[in-house]
Coordinates of C-alpha atoms in Angstrom, one line a residue:
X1 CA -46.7 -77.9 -3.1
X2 CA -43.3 -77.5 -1.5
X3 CA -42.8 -75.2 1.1
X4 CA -39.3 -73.6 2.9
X5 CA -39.4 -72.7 6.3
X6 CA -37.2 -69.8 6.5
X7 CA -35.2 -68.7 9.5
X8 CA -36.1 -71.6 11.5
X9 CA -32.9 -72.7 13.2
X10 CA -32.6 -76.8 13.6
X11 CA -29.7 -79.2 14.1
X12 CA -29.6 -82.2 11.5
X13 CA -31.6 -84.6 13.9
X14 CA -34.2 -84.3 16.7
X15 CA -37.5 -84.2 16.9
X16 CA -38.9 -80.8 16.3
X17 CA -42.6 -78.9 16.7
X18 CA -43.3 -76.3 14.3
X19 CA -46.5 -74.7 15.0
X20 CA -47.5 -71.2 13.3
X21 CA -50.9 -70.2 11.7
X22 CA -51.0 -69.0 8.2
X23 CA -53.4 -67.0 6.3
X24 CA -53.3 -68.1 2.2
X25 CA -55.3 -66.2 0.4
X26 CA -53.5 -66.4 -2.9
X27 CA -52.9 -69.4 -4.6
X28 CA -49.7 -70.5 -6.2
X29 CA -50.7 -70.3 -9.5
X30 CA -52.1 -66.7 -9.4
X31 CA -48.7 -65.8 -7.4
X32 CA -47.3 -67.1 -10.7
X33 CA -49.7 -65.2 -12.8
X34 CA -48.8 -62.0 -11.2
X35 CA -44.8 -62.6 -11.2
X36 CA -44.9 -63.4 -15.3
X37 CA -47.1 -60.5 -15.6
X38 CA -45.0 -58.2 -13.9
X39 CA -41.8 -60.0 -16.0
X40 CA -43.2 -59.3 -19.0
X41 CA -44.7 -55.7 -18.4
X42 CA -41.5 -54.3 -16.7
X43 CA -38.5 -56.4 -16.7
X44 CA -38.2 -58.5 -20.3
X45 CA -40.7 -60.4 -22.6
X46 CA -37.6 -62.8 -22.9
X47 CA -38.3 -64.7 -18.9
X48 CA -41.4 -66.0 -17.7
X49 CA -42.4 -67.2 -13.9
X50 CA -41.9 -70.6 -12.9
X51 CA -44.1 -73.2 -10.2
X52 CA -43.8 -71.2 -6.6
X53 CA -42.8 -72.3 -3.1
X54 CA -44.7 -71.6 -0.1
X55 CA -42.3 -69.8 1.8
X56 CA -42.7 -69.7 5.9
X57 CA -40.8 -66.9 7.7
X58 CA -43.1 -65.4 10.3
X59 CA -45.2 -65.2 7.5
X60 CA -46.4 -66.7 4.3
X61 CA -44.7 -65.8 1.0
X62 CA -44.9 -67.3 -2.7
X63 CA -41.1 -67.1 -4.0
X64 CA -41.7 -67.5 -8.0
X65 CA -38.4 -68.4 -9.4
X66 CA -38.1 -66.5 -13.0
X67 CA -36.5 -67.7 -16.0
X68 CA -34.7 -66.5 -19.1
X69 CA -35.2 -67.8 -22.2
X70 CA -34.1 -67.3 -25.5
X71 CA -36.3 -67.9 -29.0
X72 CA -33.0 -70.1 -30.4
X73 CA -32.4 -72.1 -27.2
X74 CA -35.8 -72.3 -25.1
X75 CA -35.8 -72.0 -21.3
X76 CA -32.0 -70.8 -20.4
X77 CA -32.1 -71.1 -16.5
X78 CA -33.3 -69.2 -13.2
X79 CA -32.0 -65.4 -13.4
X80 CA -33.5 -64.7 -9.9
X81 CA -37.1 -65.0 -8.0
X82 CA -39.5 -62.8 -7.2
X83 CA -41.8 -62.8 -3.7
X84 CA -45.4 -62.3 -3.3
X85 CA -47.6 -62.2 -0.1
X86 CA -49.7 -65.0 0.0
X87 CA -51.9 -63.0 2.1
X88 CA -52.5 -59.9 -0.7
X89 CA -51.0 -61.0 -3.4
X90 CA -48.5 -57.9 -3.2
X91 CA -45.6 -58.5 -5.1
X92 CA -42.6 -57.9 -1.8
X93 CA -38.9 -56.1 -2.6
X94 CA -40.0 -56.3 -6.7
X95 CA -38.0 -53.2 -7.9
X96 CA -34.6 -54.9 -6.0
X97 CA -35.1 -58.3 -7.3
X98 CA -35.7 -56.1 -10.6
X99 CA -31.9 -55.0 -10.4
X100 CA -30.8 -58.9 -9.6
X101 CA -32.7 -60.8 -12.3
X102 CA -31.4 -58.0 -14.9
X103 CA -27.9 -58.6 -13.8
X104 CA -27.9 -62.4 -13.4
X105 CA -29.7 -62.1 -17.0
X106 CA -27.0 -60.4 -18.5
X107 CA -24.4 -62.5 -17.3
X108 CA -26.4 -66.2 -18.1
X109 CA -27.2 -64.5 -21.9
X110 CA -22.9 -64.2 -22.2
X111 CA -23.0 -67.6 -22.3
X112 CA -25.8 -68.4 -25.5
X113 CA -24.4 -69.8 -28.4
X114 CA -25.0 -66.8 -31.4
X115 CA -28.4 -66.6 -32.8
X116 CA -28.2 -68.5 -36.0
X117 CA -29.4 -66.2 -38.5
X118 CA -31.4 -66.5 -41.7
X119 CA -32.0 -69.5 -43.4
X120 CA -32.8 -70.2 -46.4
X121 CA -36.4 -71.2 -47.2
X122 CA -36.5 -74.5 -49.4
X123 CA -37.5 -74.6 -53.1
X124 CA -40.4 -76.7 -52.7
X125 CA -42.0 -74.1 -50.0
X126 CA -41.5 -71.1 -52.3
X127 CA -44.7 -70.0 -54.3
X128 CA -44.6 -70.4 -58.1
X129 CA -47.7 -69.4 -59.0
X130 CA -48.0 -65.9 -57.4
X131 CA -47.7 -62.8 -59.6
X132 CA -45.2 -60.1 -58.6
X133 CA -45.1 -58.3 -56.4
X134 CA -46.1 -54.8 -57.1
X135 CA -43.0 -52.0 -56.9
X136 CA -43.4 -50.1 -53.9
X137 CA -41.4 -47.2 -55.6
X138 CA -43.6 -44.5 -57.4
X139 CA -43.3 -44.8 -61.9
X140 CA -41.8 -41.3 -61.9
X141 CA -39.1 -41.6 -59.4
X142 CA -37.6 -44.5 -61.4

């Protein structure tokens, strides 16, 4: 599992004790659980939530990176992350990330190549066979 220790301030060499007691109560892949949910309830059934990071800043955080994707392309990239307290499970600062995953969504879905369309469904997978279909429109109205 990685983890980021946030706000720690270190030069690039020396030796260094880093001592801090954590409570976890959630695990990364119900932090996960509850970002996608909360992606696909109230932000876009287009992104899903991505493997976590432990996060260390006084405190202990899941940041679950989310993702746009797109049903012609797959996974497009990150769009923004989302925390949660690894303590509650309480998703942190949700409704401002909202605003930054919706903008940074916008701006990566600029750049999809068009959706491609219709295509036209082979002869040999076209039914031959079937009867008609029956007219939808009433005899009279004809």
């Amino acid at each position: 599992m990685p983890v980021l220790l946030e706000g720690i301030n270190i030069s690039e060499v020396g030796v260094y004790e880093i001592r801090q007691t954590l409570t976890v109560q959630v695990t990364a892949e119900q932090a996960r659980l509850a970002v996608n949910r909360w992606l696909l309830d109230e932000v876009s059934y287009m992104m899903h939530a991505e493997s976590p990071t432990l996060v260390i800043n006084g405190n202990a955080r899941w940041r679950v990176p989310a993702v746009l994707t797109a049903p012609h392309v797959g996974a497009v990239g990150a769009v923004g992350a989302v925390d949660v307290d690894a303590a509650t499970g309480q998703l942190l600062e949700h409704e401002t990330q909202k605003e930054i995953i919706v903008a940074n969504a916008r701006k990566l879905a600029k750049t999809l190549p068009p959706f491609p369309g219709p295509r036209e469904t082979p002869a040999e997978y076209l039914a031959t066979d079937a009867p008609p279909a029956p007219s939808l429109v009433p005899p009279d109205a004809e």
